[in-house]
PDB file of C-alpha atoms in Angstrom:
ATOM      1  CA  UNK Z 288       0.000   0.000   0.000  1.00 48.00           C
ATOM      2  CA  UNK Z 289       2.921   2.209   0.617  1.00 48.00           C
ATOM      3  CA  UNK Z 290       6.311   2.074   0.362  1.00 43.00           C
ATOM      4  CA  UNK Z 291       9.344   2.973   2.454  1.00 46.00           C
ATOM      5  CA  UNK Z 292      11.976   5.062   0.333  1.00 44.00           C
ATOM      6  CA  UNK Z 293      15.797   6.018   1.099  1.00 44.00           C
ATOM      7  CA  UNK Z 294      16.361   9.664   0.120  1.00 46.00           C
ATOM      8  CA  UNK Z 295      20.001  10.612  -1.012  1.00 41.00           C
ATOM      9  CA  UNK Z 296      20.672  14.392   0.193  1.00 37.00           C
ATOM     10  CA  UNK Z 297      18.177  17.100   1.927  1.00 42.00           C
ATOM     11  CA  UNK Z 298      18.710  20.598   1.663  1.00 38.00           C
ATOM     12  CA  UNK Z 299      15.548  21.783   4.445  1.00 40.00           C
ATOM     13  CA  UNK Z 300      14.633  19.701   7.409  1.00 38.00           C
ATOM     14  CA  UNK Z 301      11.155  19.994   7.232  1.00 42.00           C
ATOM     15  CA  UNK Z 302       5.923   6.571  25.736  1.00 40.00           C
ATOM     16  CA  UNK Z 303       2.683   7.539  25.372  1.00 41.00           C
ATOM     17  CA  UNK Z 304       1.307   5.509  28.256  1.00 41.00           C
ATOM     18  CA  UNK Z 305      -0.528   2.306  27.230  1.00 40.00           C
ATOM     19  CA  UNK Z 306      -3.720   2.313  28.235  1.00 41.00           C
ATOM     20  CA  UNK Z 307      -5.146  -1.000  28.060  1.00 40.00           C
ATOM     21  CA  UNK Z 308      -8.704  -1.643  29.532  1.00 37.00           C
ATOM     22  CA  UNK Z 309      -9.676  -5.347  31.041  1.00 40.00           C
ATOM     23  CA  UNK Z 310     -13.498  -4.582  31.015  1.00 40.00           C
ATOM     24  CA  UNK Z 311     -15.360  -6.092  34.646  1.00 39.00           C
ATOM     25  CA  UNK Z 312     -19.152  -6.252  35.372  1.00 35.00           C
ATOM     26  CA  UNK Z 313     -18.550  -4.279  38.868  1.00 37.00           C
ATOM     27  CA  UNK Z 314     -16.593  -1.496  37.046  1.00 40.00           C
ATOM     28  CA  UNK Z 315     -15.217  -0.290  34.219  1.00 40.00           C
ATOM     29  CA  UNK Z 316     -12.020   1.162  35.207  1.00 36.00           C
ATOM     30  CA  UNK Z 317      -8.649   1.750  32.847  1.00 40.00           C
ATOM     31  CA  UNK Z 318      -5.765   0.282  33.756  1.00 40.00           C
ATOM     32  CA  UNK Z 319      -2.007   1.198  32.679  1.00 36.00           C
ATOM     33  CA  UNK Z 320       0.318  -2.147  31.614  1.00 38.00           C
ATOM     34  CA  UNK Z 321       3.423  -2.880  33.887  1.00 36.00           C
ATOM     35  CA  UNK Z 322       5.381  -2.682  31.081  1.00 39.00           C
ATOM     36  CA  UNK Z 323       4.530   1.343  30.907  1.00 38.00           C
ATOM     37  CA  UNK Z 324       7.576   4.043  29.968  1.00 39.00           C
ATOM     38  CA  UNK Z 325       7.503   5.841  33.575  1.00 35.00           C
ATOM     39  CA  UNK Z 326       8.717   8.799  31.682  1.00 36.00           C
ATOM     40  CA  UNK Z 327       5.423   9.148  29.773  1.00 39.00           C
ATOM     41  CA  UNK Z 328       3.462   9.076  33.185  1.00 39.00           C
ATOM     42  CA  UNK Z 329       2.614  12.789  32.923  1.00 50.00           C
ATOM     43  CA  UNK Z 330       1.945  13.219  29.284  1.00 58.00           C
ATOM     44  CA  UNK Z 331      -1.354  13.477  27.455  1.00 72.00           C
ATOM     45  CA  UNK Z 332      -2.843  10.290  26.896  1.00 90.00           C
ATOM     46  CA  UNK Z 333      -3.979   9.920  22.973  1.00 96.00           C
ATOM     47  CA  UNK Z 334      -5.215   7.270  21.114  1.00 97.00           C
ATOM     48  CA  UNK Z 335      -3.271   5.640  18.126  1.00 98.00           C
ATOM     49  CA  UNK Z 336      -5.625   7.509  16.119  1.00 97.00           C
ATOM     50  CA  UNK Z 337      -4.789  10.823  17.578  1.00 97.00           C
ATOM     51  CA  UNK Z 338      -1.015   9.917  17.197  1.00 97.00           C
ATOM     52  CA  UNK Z 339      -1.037   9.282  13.306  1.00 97.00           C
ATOM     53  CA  UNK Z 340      -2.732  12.284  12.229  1.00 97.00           C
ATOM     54  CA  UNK Z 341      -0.811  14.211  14.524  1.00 97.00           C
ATOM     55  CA  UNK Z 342       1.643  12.934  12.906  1.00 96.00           C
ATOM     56  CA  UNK Z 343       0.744  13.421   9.159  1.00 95.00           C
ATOM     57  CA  UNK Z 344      -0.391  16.825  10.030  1.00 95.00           C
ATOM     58  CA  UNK Z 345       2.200  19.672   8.790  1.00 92.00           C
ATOM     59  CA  UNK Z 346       2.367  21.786  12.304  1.00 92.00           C
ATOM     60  CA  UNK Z 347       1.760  25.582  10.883  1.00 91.00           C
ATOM     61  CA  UNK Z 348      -0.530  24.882   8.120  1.00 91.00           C
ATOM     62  CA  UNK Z 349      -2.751  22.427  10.281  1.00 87.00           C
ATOM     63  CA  UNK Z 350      -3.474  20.101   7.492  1.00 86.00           C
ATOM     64  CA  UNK Z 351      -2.145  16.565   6.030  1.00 89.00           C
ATOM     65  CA  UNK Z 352      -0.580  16.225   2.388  1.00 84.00           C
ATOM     66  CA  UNK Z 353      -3.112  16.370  -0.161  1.00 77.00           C
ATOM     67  CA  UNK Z 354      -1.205  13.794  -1.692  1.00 79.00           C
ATOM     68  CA  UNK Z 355      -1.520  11.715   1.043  1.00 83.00           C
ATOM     69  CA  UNK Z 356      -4.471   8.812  -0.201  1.00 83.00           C
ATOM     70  CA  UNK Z 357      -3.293   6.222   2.790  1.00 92.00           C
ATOM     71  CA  UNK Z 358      -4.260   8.137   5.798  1.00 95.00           C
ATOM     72  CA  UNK Z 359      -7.992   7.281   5.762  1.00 94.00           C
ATOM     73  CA  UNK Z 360      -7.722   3.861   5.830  1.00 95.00           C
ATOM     74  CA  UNK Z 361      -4.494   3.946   8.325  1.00 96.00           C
ATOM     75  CA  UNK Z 362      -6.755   5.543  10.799  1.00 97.00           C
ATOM     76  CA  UNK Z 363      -9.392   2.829  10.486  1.00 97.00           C
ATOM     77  CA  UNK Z 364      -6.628   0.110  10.928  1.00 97.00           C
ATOM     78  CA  UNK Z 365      -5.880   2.184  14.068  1.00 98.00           C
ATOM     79  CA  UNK Z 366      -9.425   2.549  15.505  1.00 98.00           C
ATOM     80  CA  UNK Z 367      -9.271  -2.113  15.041  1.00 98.00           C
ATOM     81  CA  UNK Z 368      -6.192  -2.209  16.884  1.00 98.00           C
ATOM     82  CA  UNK Z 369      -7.175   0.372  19.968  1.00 98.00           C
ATOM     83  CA  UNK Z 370     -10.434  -1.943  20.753  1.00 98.00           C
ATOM     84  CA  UNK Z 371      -8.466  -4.663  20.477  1.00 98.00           C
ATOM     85  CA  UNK Z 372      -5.823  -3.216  23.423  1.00 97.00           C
ATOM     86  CA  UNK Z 373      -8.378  -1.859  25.330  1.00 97.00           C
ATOM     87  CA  UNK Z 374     -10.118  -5.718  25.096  1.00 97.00           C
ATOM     88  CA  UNK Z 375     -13.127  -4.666  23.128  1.00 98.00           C
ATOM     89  CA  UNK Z 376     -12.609  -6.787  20.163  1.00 98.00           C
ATOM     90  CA  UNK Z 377     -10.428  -9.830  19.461  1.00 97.00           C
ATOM     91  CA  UNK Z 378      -9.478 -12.513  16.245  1.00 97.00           C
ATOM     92  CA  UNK Z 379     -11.493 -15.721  16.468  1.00 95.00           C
ATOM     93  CA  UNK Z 380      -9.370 -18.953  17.492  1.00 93.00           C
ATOM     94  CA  UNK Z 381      -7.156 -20.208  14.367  1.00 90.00           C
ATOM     95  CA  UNK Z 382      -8.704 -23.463  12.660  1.00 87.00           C
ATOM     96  CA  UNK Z 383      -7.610 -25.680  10.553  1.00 80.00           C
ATOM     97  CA  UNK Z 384      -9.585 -23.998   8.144  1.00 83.00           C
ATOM     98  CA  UNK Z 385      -9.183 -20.768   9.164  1.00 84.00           C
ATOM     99  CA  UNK Z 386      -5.252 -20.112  10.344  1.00 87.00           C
ATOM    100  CA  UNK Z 387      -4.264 -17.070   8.494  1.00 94.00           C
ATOM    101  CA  UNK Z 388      -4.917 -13.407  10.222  1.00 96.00           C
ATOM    102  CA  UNK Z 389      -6.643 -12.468   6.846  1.00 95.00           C
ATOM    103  CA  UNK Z 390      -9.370 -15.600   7.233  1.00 95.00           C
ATOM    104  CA  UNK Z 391     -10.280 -14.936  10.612  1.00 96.00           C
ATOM    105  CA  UNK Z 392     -13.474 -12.824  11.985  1.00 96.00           C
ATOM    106  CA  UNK Z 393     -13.642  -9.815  14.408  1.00 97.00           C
ATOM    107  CA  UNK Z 394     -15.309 -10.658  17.692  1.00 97.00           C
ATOM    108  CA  UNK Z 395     -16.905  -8.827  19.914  1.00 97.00           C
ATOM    109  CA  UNK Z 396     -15.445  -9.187  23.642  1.00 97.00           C
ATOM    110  CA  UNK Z 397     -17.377  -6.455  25.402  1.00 96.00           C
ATOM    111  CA  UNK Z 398     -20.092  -3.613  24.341  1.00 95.00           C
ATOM    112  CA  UNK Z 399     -18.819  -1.351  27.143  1.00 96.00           C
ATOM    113  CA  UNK Z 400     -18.085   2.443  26.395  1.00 96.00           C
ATOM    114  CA  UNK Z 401     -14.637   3.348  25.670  1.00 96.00           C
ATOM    115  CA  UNK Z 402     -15.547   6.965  26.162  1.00 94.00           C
ATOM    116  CA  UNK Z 403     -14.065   7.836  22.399  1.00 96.00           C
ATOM    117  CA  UNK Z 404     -16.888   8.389  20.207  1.00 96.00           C
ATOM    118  CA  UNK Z 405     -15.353   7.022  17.100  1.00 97.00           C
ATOM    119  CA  UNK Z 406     -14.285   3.565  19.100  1.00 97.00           C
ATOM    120  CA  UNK Z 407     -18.027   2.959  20.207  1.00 97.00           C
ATOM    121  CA  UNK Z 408     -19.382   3.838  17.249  1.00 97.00           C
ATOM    122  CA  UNK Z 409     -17.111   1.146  15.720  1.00 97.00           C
ATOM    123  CA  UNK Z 410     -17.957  -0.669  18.513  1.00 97.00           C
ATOM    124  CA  UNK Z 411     -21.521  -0.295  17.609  1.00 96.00           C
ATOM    125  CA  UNK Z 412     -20.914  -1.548  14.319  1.00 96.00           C
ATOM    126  CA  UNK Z 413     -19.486  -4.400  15.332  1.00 96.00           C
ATOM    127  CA  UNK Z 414     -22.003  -5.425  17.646  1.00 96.00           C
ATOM    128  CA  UNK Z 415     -24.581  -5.429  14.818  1.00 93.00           C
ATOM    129  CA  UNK Z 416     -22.662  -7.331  12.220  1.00 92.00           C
ATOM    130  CA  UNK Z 417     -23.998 -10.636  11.598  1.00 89.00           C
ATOM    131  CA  UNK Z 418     -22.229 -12.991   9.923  1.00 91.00           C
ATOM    132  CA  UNK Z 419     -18.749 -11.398  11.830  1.00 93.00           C
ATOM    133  CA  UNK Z 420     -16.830  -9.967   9.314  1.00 96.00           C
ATOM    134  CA  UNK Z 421     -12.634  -9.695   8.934  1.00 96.00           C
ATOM    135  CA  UNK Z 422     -10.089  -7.094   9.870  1.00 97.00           C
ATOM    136  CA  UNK Z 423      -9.808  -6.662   6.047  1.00 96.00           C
ATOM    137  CA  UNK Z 424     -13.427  -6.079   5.300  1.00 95.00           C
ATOM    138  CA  UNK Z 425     -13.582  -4.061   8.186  1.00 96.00           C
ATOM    139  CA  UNK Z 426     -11.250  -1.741   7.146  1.00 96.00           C
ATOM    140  CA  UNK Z 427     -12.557  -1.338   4.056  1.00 94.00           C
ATOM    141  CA  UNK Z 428     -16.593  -1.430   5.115  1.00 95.00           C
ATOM    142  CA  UNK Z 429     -15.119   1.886   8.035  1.00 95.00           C
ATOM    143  CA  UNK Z 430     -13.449   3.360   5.046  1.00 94.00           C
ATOM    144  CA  UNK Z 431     -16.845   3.259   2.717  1.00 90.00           C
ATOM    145  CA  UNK Z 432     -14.388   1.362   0.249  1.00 84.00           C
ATOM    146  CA  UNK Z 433     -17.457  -1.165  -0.743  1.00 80.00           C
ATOM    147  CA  UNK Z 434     -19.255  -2.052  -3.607  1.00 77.00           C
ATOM    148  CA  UNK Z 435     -22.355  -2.881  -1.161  1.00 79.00           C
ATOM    149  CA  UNK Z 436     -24.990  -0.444  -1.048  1.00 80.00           C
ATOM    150  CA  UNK Z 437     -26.474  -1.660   2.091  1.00 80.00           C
ATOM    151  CA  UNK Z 438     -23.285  -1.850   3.501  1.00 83.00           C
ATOM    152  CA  UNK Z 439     -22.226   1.513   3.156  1.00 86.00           C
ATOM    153  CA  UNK Z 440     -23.783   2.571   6.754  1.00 89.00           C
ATOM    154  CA  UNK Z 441     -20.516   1.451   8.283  1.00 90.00           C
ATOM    155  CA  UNK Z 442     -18.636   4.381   7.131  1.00 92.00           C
ATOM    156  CA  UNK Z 443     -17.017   6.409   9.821  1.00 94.00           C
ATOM    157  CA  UNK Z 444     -17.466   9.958   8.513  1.00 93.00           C
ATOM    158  CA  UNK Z 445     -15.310  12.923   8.702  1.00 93.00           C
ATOM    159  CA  UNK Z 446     -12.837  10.771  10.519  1.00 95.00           C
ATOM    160  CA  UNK Z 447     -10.259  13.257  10.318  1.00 94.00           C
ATOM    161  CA  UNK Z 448     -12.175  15.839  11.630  1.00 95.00           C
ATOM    162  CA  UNK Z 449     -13.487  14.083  14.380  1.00 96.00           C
ATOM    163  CA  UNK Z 450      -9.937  13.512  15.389  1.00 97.00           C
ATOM    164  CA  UNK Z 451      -8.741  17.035  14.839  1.00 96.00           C
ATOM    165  CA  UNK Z 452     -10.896  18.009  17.560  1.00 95.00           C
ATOM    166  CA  UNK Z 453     -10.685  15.530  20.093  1.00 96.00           C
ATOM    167  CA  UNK Z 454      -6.473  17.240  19.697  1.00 96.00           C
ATOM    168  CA  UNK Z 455      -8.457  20.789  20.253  1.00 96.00           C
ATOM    169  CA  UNK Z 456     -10.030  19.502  23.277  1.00 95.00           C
ATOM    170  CA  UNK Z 457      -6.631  18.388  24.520  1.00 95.00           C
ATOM    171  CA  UNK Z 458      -4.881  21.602  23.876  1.00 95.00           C
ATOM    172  CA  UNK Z 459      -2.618  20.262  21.155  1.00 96.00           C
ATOM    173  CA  UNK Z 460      -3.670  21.627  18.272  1.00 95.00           C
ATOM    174  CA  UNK Z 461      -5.998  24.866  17.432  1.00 94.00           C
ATOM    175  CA  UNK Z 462      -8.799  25.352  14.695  1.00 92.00           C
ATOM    176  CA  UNK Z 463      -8.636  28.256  12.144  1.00 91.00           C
ATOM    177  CA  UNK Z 464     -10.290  28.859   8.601  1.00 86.00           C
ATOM    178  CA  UNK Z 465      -7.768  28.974   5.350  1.00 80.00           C
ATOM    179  CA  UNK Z 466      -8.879  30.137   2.028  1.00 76.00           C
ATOM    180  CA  UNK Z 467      -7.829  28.130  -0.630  1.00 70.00           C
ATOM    181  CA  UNK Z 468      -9.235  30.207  -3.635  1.00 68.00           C
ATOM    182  CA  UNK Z 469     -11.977  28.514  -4.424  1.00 72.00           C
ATOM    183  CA  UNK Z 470     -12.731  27.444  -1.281  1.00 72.00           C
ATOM    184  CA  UNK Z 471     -12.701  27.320   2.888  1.00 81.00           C
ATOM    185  CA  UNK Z 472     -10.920  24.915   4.678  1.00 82.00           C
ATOM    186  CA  UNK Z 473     -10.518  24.581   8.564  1.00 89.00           C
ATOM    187  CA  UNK Z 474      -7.502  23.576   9.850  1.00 92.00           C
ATOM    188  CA  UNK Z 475      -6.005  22.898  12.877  1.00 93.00           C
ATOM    189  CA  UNK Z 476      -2.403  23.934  13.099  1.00 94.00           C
ATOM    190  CA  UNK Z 477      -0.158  22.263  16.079  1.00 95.00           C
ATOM    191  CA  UNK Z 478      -0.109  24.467  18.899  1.00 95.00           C
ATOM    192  CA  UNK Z 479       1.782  22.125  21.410  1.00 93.00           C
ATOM    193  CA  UNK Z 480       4.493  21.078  19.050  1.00 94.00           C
ATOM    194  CA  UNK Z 481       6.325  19.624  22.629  1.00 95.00           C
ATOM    195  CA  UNK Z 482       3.689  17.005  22.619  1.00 94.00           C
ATOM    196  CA  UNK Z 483       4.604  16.504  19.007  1.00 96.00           C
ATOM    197  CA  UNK Z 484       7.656  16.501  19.550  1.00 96.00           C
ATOM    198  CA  UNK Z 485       7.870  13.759  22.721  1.00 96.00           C
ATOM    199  CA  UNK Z 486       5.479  11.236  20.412  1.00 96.00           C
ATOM    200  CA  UNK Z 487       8.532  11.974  17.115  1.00 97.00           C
ATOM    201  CA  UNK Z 488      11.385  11.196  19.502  1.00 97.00           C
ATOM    202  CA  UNK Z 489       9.394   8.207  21.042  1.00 96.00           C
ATOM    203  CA  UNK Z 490       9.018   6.193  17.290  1.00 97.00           C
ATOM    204  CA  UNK Z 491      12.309   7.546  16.880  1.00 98.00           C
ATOM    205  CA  UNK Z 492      14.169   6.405  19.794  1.00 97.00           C
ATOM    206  CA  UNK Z 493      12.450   3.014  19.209  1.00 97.00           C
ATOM    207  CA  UNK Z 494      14.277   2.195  15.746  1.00 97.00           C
ATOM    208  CA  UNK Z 495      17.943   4.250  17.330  1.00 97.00           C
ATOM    209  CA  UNK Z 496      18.936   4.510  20.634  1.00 96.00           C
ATOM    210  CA  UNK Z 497      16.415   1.592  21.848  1.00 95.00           C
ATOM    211  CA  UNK Z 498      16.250  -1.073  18.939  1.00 96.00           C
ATOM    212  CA  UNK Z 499      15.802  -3.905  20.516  1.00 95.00           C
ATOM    213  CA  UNK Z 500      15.365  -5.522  16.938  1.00 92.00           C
ATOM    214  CA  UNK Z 501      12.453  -8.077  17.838  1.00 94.00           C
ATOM    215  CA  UNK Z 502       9.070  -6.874  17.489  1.00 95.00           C
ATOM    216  CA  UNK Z 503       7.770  -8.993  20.493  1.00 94.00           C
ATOM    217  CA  UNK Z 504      10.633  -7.364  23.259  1.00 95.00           C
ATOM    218  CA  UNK Z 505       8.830  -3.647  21.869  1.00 95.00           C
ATOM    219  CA  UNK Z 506       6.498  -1.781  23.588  1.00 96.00           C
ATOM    220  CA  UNK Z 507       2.750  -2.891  21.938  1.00 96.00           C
ATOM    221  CA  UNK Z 508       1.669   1.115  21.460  1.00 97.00           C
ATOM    222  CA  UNK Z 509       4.737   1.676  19.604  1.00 97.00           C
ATOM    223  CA  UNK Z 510       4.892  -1.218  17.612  1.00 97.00           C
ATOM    224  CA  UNK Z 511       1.383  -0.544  16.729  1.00 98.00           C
ATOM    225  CA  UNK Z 512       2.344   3.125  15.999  1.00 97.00           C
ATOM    226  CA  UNK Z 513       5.232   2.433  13.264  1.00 97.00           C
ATOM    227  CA  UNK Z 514       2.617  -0.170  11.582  1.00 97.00           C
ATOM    228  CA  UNK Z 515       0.172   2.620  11.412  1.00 98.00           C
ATOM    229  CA  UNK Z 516       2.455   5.188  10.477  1.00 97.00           C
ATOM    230  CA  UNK Z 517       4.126   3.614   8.093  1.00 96.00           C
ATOM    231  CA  UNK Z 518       0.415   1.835   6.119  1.00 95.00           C
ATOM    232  CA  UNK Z 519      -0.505   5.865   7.167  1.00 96.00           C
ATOM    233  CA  UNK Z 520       2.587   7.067   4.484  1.00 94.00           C
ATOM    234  CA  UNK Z 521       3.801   9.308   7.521  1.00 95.00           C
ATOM    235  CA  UNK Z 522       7.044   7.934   8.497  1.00 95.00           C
ATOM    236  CA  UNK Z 523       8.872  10.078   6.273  1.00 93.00           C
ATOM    237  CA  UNK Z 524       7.340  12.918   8.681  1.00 93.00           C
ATOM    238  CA  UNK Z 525       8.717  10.822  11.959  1.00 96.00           C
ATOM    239  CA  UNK Z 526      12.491  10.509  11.090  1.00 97.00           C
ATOM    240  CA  UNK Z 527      12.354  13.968   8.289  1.00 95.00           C
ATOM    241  CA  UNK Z 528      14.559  15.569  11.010  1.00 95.00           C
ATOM    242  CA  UNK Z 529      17.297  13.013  11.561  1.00 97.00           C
ATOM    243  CA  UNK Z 530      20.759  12.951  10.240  1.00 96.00           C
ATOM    244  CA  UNK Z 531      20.779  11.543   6.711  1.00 96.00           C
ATOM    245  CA  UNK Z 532      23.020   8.444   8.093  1.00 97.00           C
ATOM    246  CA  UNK Z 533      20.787   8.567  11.129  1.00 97.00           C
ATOM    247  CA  UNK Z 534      17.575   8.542   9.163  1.00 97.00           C
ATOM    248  CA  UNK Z 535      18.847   5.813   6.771  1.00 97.00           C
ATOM    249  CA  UNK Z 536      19.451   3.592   9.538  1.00 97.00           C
ATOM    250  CA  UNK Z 537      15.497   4.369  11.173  1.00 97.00           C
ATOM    251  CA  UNK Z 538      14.403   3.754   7.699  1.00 96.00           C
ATOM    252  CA  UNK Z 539      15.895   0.442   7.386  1.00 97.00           C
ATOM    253  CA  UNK Z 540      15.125  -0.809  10.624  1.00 97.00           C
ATOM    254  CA  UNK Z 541      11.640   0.339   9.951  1.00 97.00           C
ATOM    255  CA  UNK Z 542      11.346  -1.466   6.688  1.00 96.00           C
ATOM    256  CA  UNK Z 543      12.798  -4.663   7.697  1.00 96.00           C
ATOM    257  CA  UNK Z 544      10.164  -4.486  10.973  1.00 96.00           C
ATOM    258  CA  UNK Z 545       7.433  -3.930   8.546  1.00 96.00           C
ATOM    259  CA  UNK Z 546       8.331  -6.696   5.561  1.00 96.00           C
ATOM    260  CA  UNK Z 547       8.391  -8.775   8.493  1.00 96.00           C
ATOM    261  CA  UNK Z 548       6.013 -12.202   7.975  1.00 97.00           C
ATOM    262  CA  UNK Z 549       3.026 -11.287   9.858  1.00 97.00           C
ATOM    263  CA  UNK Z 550       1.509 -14.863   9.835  1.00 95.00           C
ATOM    264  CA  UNK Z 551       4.700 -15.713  11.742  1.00 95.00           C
ATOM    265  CA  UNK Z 552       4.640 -12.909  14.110  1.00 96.00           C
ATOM    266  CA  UNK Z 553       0.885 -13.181  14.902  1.00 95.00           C
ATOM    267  CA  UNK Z 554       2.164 -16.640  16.201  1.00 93.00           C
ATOM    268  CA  UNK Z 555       4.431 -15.984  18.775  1.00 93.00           C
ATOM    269  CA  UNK Z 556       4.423 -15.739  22.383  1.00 89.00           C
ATOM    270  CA  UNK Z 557       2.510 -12.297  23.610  1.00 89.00           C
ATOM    271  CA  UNK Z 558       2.071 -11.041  20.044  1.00 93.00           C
ATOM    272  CA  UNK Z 559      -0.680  -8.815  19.738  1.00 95.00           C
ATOM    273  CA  UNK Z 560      -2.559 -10.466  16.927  1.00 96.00           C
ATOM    274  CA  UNK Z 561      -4.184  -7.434  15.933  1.00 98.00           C
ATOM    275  CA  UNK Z 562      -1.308  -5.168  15.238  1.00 98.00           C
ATOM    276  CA  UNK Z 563      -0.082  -7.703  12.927  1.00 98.00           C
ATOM    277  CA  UNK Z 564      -3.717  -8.902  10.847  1.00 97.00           C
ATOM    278  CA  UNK Z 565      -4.109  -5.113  10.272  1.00 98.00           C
ATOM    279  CA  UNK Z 566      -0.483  -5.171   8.756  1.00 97.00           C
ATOM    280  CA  UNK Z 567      -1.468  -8.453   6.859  1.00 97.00           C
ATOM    281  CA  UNK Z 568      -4.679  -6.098   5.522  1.00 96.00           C
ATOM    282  CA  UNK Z 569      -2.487  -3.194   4.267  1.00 95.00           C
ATOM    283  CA  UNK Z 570       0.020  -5.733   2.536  1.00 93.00           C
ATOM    284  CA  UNK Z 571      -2.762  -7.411   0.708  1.00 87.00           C
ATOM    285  CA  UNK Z 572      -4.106  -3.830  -0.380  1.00 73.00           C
TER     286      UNK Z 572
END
């Protein structure tokens, strides 16, 4: 779906805590992983969502590329793979019939209010899908990229938008009106670019000074976070302000973690089979 690309010479430089919810009938309380960066304790808690359009947005003009087709769809992967951490939705058991992430049905583990709009509307969605459908289809059904009028009502609309203010509401980015000649567009420039900044250092970090070079010994949020970034084409945006030796060594890291197998990685102990059937999805697109 995208590709990761090694750039010869540039003349301009153009742990968010894990929150994973274990859902109980006698309350419904959030609780953070023992694995958790200490050092993110006091930052803003965003979703994956949040994070990948933060970081596709360009910080003074408060919009993504225009170019950019991926995004959309990226996002969706990312909305699959936050229920599925916060134990809202999981893969059915692998068959004999049914072993590959790509074959195997979304299922429902709990109805319960995430308290993000977009995740229980998904959630919603999911609920009322019968027969279950895959993380493939679902990507495509939240994107609106079907050929099935009546099943067109899955669409998550103005995604972006939705997500642009939730970042408002959190005091990292701001909304203001640009004319564009023919037209109006709000944007939403990035007003705390340290936030920004702290989640850019984090993937960064992760593929430098911290490569542990096994996907399983990474933390899940930022494992999940270069998937989406990079199936989100904004990884160029991530390591843009590295070193050129620096940034070809992120890059490569980054593409060898990505061409990874994810039938085989969806296998292994701990792995997080989401993170790695969403992959699977964006391969196959």
């Amino acid at each position: 779906m995208t590709t990761l690309t090694h750039r010869t010479r540039r003349t301009e430089i153009n742990k968010n805590s894990e929150k994973k919810v274990e859902s109980e009938e006698d309350n419904n309380q959030e609780r953070i992983p023992d694995n958790e960066d200490s050092g993110d304790s006091k930052d803003i808690r965003l979703t994956l969502m949040e994070e990948v359009l933060l970081l596709g947005l360009k910080d003074k003009e408060g919009y993504t590329s225009f170019w950019n087709d991926c995004i959309s769809s990226g996002l969706r992967g990312g909305i699959l793979i936050e229920l599925a951490m916060r134990g809202r939705i999981s893969l059915e058991p692998p068959t004999m019939r049914k072993k590959r992430l790509l074959d195997r049905k979304v299922l429902l583990k709990s109805d319960s209010p995430t308290g993000d709009v977009l995740l229980d509307e998904t959630l919603k969605h999911i609920k009322a899908t019968e027969p279950t459908e895959t993380v493939q289809t679902w990507i495509e059904l939240l994107t609106g990229e079907t050929w099935n009028p009546f099943k067109l009502q899955y669409q998550l609309r103005n995604v972006r938008e939705r997500i642009a203010k939730n970042l408002v509401e959190k005091g990292i980015l701001t909304t203001e009106k640009q004319n564009f000649l023919l037209f109006d567009m709000t944007t939403h420039p990035v007003t705390n670019t340290t936030e920004k900044q702290r989640l850019v250092k984090k993937l960064q970090d992760s593929v430098l000074e911290r490569w542990v070079n096994d996907p399983q010994r990474m933390d899940r949020r930022t494992l999940a976070l270069l998937v989406l970034a990079h199936s989100s084409d904004v990884l160029e945006n991530v390591f843009s302000s590295l070193t050129d030796d620096k940034y070809d060594v992120a890059m490569n890291r980054a593409k060898d973690l990505v061409e990874l197998d994810p039938e085989v990685e969806g296998t292994k102990h701990n792995a997080t089979e989401m993170i790695w059937a969403v992959l699977a999805a964006f391969n196959k697109s």
